[in-house]
PDB file of C-alpha atoms in Angstrom:
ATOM      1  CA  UNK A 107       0.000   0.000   0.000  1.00 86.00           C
ATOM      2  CA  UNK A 108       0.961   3.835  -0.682  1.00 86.00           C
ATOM      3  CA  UNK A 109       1.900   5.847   2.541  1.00 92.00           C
ATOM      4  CA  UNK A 110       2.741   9.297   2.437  1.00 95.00           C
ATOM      5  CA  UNK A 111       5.709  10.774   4.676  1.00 96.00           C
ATOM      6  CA  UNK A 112       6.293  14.675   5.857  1.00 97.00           C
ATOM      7  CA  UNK A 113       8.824  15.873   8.155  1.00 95.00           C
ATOM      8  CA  UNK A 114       9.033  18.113  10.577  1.00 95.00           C
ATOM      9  CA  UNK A 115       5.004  17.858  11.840  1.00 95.00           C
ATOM     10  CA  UNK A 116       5.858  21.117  13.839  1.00 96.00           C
ATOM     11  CA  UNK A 117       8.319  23.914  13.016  1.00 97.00           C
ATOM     12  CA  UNK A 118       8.885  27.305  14.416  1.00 97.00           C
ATOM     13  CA  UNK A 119      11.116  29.769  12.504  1.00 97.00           C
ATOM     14  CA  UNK A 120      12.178  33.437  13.193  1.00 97.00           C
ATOM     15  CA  UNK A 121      11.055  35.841   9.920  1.00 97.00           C
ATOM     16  CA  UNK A 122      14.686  35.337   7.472  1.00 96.00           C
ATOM     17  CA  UNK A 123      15.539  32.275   8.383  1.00 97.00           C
ATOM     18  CA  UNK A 124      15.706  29.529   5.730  1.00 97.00           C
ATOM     19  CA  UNK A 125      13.145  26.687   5.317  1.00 96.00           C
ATOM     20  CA  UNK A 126      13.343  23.412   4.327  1.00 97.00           C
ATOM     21  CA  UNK A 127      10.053  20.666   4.059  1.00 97.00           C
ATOM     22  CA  UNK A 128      10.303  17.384   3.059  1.00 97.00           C
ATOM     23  CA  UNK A 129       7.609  14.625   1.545  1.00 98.00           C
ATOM     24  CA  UNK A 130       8.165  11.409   0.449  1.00 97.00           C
ATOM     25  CA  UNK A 131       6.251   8.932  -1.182  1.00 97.00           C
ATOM     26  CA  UNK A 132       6.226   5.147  -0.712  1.00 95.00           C
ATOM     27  CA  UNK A 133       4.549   2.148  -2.488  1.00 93.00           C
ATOM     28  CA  UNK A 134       4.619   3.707  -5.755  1.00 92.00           C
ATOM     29  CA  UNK A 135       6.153   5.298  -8.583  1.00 90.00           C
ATOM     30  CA  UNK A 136       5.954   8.429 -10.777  1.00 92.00           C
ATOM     31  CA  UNK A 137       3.265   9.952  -8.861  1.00 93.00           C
ATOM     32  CA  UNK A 138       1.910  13.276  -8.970  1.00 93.00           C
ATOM     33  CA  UNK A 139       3.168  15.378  -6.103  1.00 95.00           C
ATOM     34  CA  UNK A 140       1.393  18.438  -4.678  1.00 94.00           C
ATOM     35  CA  UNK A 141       2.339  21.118  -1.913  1.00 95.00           C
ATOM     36  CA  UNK A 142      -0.562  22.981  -0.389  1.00 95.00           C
ATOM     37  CA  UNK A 143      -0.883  25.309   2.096  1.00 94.00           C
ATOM     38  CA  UNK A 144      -3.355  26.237   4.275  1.00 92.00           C
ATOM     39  CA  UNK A 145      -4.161  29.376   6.464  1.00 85.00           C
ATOM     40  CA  UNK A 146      -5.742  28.955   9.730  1.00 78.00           C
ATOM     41  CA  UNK A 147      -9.100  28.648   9.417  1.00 74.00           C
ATOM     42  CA  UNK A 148      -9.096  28.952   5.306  1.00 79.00           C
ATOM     43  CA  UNK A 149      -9.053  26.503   2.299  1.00 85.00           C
ATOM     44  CA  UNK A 150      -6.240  24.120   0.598  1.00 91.00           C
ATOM     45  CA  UNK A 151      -3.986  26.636  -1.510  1.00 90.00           C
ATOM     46  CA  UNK A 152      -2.397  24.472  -3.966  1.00 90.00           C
ATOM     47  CA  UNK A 153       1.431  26.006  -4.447  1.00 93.00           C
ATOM     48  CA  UNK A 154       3.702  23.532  -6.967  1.00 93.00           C
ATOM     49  CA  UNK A 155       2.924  20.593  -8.045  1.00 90.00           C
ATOM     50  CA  UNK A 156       5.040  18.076 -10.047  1.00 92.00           C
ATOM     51  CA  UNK A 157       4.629  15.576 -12.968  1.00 90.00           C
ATOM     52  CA  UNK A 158       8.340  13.985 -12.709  1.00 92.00           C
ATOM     53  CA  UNK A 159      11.661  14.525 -11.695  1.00 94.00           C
ATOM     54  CA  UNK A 160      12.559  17.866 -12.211  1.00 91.00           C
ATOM     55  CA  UNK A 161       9.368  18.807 -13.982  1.00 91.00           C
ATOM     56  CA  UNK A 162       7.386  21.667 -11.157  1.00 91.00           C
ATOM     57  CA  UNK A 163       4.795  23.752 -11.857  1.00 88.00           C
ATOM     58  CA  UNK A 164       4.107  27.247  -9.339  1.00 86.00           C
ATOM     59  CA  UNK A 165       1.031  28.479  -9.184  1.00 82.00           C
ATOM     60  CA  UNK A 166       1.475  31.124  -6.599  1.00 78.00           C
ATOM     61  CA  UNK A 167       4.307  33.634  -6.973  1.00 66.00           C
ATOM     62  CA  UNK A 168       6.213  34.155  -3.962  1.00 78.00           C
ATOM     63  CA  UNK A 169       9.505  33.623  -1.719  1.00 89.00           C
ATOM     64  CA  UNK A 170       8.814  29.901  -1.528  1.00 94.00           C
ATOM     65  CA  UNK A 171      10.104  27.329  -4.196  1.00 95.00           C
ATOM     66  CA  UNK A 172      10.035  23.830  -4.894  1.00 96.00           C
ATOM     67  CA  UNK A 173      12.262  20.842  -6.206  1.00 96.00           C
ATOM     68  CA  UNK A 174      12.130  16.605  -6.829  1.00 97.00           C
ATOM     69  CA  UNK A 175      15.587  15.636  -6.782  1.00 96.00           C
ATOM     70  CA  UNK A 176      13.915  11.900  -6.752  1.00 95.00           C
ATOM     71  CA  UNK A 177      11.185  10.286  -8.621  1.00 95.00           C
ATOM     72  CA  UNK A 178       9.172   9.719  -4.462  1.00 96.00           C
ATOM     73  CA  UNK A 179      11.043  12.746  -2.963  1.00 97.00           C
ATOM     74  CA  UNK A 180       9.516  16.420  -3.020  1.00 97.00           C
ATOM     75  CA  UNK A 181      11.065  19.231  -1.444  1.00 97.00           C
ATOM     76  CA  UNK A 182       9.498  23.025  -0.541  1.00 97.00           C
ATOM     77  CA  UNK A 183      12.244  25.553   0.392  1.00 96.00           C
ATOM     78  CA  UNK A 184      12.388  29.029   1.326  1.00 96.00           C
ATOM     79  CA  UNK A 185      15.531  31.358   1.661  1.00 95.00           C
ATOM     80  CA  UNK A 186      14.018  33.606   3.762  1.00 96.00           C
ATOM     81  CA  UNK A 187      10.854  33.277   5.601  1.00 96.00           C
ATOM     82  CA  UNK A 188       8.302  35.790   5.911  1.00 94.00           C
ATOM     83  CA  UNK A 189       5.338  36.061   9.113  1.00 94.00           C
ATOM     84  CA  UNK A 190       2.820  35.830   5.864  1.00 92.00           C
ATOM     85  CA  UNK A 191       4.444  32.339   5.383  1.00 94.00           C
ATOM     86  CA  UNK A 192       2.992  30.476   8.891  1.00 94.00           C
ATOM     87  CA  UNK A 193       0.237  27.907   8.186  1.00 94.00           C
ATOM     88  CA  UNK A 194      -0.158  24.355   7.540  1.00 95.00           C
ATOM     89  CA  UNK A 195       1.710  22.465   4.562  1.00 97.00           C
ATOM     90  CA  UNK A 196       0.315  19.691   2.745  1.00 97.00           C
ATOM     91  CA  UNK A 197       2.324  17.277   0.728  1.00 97.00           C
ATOM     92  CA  UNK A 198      -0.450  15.011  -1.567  1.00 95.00           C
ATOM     93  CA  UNK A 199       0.049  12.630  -4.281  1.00 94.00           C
ATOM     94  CA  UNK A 200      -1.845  11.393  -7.114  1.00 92.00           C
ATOM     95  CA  UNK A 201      -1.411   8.391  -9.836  1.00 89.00           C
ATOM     96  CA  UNK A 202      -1.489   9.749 -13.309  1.00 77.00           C
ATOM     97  CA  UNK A 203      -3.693  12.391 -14.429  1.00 72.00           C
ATOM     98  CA  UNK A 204      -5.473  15.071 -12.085  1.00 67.00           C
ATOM     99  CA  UNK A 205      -8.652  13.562 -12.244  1.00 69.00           C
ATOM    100  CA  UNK A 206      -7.395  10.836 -10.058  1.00 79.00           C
ATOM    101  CA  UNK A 207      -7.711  11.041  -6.567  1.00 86.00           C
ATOM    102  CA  UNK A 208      -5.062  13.274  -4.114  1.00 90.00           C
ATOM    103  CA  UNK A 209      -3.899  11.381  -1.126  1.00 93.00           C
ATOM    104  CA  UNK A 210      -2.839  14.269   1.641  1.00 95.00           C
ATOM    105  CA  UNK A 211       0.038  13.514   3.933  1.00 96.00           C
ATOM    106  CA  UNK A 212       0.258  14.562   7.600  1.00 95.00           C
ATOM    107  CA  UNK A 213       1.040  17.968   7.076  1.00 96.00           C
ATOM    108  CA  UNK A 214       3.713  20.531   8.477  1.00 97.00           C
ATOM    109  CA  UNK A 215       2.272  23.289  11.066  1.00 96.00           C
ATOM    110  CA  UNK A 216       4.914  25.999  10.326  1.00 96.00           C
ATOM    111  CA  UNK A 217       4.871  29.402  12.348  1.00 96.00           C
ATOM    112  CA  UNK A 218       7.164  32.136  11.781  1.00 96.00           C
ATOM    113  CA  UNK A 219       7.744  34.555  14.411  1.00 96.00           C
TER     114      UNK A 219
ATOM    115  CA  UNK B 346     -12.362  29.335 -10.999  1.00 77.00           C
ATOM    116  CA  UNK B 347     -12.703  28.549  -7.319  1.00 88.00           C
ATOM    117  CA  UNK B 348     -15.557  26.383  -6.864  1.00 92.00           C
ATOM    118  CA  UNK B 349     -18.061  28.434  -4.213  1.00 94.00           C
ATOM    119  CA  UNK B 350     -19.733  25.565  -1.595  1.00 96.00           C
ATOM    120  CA  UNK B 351     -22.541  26.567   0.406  1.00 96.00           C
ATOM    121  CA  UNK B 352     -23.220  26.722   3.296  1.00 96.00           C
ATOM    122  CA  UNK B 353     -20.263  28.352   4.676  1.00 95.00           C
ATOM    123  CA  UNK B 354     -20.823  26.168   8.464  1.00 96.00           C
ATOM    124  CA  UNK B 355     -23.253  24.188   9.800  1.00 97.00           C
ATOM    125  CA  UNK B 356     -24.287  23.041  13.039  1.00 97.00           C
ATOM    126  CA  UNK B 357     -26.579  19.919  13.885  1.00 96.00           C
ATOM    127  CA  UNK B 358     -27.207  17.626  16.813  1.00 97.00           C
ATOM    128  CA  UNK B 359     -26.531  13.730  15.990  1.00 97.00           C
ATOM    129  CA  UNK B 360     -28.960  12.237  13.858  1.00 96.00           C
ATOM    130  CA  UNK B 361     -29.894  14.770  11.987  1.00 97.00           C
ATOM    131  CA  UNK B 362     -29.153  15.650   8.161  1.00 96.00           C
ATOM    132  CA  UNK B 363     -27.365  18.020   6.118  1.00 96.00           C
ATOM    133  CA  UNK B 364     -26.961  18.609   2.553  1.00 97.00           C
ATOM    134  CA  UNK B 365     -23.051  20.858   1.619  1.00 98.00           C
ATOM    135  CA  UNK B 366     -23.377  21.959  -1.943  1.00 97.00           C
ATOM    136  CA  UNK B 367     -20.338  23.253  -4.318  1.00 96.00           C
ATOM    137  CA  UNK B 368     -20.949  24.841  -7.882  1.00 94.00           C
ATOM    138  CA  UNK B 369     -19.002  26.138 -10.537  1.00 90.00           C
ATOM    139  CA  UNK B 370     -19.069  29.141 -13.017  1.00 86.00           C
ATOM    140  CA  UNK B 371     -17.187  26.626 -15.421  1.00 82.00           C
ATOM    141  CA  UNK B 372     -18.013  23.433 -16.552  1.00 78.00           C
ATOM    142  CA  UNK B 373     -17.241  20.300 -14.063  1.00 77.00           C
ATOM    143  CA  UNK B 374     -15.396  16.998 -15.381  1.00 79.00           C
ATOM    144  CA  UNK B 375     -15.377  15.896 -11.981  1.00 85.00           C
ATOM    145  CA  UNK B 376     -16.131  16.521  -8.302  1.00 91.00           C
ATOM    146  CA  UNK B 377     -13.524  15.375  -5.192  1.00 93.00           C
ATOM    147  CA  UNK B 378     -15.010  15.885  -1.626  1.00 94.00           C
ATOM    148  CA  UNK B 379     -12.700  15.511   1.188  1.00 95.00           C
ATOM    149  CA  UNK B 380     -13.559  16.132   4.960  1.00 96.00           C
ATOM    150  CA  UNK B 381     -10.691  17.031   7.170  1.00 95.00           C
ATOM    151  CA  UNK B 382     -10.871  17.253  10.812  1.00 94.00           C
ATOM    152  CA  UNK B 383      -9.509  20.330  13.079  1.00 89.00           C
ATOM    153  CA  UNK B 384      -5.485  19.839  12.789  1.00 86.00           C
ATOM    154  CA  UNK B 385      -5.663  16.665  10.376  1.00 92.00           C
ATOM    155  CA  UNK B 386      -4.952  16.540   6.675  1.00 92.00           C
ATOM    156  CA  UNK B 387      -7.702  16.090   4.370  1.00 94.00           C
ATOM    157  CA  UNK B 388      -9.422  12.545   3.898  1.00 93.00           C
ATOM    158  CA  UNK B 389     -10.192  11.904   0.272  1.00 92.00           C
ATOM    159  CA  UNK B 390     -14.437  10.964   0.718  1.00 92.00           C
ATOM    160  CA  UNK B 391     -15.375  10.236  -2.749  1.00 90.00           C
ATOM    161  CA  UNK B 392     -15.329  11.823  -6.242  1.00 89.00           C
ATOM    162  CA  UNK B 393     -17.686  11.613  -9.419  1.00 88.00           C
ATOM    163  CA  UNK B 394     -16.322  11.163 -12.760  1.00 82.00           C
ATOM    164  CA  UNK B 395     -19.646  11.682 -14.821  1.00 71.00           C
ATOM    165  CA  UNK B 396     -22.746  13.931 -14.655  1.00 69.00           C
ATOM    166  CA  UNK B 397     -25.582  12.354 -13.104  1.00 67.00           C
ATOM    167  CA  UNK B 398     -23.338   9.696 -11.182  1.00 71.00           C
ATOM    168  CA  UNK B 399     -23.660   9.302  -7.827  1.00 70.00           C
ATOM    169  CA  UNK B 400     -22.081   7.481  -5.286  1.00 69.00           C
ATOM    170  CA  UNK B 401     -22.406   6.817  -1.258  1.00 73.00           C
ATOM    171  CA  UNK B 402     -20.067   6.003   1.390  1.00 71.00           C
ATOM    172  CA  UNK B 403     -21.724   5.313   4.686  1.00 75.00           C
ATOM    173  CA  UNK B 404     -24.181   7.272   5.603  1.00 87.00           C
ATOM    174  CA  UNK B 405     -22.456   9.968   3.182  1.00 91.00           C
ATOM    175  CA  UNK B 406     -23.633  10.357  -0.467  1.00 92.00           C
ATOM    176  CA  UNK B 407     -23.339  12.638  -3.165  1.00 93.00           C
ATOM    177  CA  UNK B 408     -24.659  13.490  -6.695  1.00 91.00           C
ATOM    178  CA  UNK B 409     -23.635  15.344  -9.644  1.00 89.00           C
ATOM    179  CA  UNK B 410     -25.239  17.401 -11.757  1.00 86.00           C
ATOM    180  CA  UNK B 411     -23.078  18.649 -14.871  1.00 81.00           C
ATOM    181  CA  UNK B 412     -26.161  20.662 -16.588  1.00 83.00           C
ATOM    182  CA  UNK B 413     -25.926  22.641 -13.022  1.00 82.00           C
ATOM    183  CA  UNK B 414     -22.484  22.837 -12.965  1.00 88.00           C
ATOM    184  CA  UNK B 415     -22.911  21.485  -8.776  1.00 91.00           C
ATOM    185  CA  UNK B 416     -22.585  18.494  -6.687  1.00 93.00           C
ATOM    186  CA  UNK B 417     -24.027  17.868  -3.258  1.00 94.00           C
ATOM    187  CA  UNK B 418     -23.166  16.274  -0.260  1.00 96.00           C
ATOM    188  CA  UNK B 419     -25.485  14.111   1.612  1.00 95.00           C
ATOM    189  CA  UNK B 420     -24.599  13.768   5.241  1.00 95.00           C
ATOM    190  CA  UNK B 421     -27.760  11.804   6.674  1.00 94.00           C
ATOM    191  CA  UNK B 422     -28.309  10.337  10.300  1.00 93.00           C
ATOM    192  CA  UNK B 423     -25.570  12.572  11.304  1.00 94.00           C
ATOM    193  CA  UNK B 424     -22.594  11.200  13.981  1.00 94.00           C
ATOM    194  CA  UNK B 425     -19.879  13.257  16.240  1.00 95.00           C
ATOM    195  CA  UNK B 426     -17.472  11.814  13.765  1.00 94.00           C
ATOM    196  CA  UNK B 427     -19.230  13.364  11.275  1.00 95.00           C
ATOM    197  CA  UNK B 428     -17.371  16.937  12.374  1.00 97.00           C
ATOM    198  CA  UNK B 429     -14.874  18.363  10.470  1.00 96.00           C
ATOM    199  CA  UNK B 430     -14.489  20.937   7.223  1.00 96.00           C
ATOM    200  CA  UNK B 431     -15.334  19.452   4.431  1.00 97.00           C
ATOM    201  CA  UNK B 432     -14.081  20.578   1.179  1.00 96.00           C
ATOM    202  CA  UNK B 433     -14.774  19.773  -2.737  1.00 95.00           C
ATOM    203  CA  UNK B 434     -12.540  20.132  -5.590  1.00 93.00           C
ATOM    204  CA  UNK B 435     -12.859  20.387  -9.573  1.00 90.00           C
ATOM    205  CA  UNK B 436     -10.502  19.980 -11.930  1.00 83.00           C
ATOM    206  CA  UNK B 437     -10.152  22.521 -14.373  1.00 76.00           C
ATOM    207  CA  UNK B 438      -7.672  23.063 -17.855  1.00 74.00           C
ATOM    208  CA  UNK B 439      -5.811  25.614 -18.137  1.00 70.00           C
ATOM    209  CA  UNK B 440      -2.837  26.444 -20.130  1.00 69.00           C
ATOM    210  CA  UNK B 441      -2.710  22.819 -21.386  1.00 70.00           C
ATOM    211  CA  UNK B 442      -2.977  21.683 -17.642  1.00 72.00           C
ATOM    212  CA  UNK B 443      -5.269  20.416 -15.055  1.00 74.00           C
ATOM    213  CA  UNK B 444      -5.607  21.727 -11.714  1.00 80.00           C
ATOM    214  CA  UNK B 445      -7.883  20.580  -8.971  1.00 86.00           C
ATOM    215  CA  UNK B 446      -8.928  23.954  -6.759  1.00 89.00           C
ATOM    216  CA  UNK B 447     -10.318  23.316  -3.887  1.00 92.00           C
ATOM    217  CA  UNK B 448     -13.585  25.499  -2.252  1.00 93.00           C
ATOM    218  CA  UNK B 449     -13.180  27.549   0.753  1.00 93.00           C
ATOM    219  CA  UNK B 450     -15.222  24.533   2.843  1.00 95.00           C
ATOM    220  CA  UNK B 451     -17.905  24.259   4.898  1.00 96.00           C
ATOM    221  CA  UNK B 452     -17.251  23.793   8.657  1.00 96.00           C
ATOM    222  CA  UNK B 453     -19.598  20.930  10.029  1.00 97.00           C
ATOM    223  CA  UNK B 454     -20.322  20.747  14.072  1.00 97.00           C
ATOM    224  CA  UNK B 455     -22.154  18.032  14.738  1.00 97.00           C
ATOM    225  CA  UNK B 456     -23.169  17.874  18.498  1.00 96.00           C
ATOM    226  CA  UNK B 457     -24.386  15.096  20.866  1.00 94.00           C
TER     227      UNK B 457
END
């Protein structure tokens, strides 16, 4: 069966410092990956989202950017945090197309101070 | 693009039933309803491929209707576990791509 991995579950960060979230996929291969993020209390913001190795997509512009050095590994990084950056991250996957069904992982509760 | 669900929260006492309905200014290809609970990732519920399909899970159920551009959500004999946000998502094509956007949810309290 697929699982879904993110690490840390709980990070606090002072405003500038870099920022580094991990997501990793298991029981699988070439899946869609997604980052999302959500706001306290609002909807799933969908941020990058990736096809294949080295193939991302951004959908929001900002200071945050994304990268899939491996085909089950997807990485959201930041060089300088911002307070507008706190919230909750969601790493999801899907097999093939969009249409298919997004499996969420645990999530990342980031707040930047 | 955002699909706009309705209502925006909801509060019932167990056993009772509510109806969560999304619709889009675009045309739908497909619905995705998730529920997630207060500091939990989202739980993929169900999702309908074709207008006019619908499908059930539990005591949860939900149609499709493409002329109407909407899908509901049919939460009947409501349970505490029932509670959460629940959120749908369409896929749309833009650019050459898809994208599934998510609604803003609707927050469901059910109490005992």
């Amino acid at each position: 069966s697929q699982t879904i991995h993110q690490w840390p579950a709980t990070l606090v960060q002072p405003v500038g410092s870099p920022l580094s979230l991990e997501c990793t996929v298991e029981g699988t291969s070439n899946p869609n990956l997604y980052w999302y993020r959500q706001a306290a209390g609002r909807g799933l913001q969908l941020l990058f989202y990736s096809v294949g190795i080295g193939q991302i997509s951004s959908e929001v512009p900002q200071n945050l950017s994304a990268s899939r050095p491996q085909d089950r590994q997807f990485i959201l990084s930041s060089k300088k945090l911002l307070l507008s950056d706190s919230g909750f991250y969601l790493c999801a996957w899907s097999q093939g197309r969009v249409q298919e069904t997004q499996y969420f992982g645990p999530g990342t509760r980031l707040l930047v101070l | 693009q955002q699909p706009v669900q309705s209502p925006q929260a909801v509060i019932l006492r167990e056993g009772e039933d509510a109806v969560i309905n999304c619709s889009s200014s675009k045309a739908l290809y497909s619905v995705h309803w998730y529920r997630q609970k207060h500091g939990e990732a989202p739980v993929f519920l169900m999702i309908l491929l074709k207008g006019g399909e619908q499908k059930g899970h539990d005591k949860i159920s939900a149609s499709f209707n493409e002329k109407k551009q909407q899908s509901s959500l049919y939460l009947t004999a409501s349970q505490l576990s029932y509670s959460g946000t629940y959120f749908c998502g369409t896929v749309f094509t833009q650019g050459g791509s898809e994208k599934l956007v998510f609604g803003k949810g609707t927050k469901l309290t059910v109490n005992p």
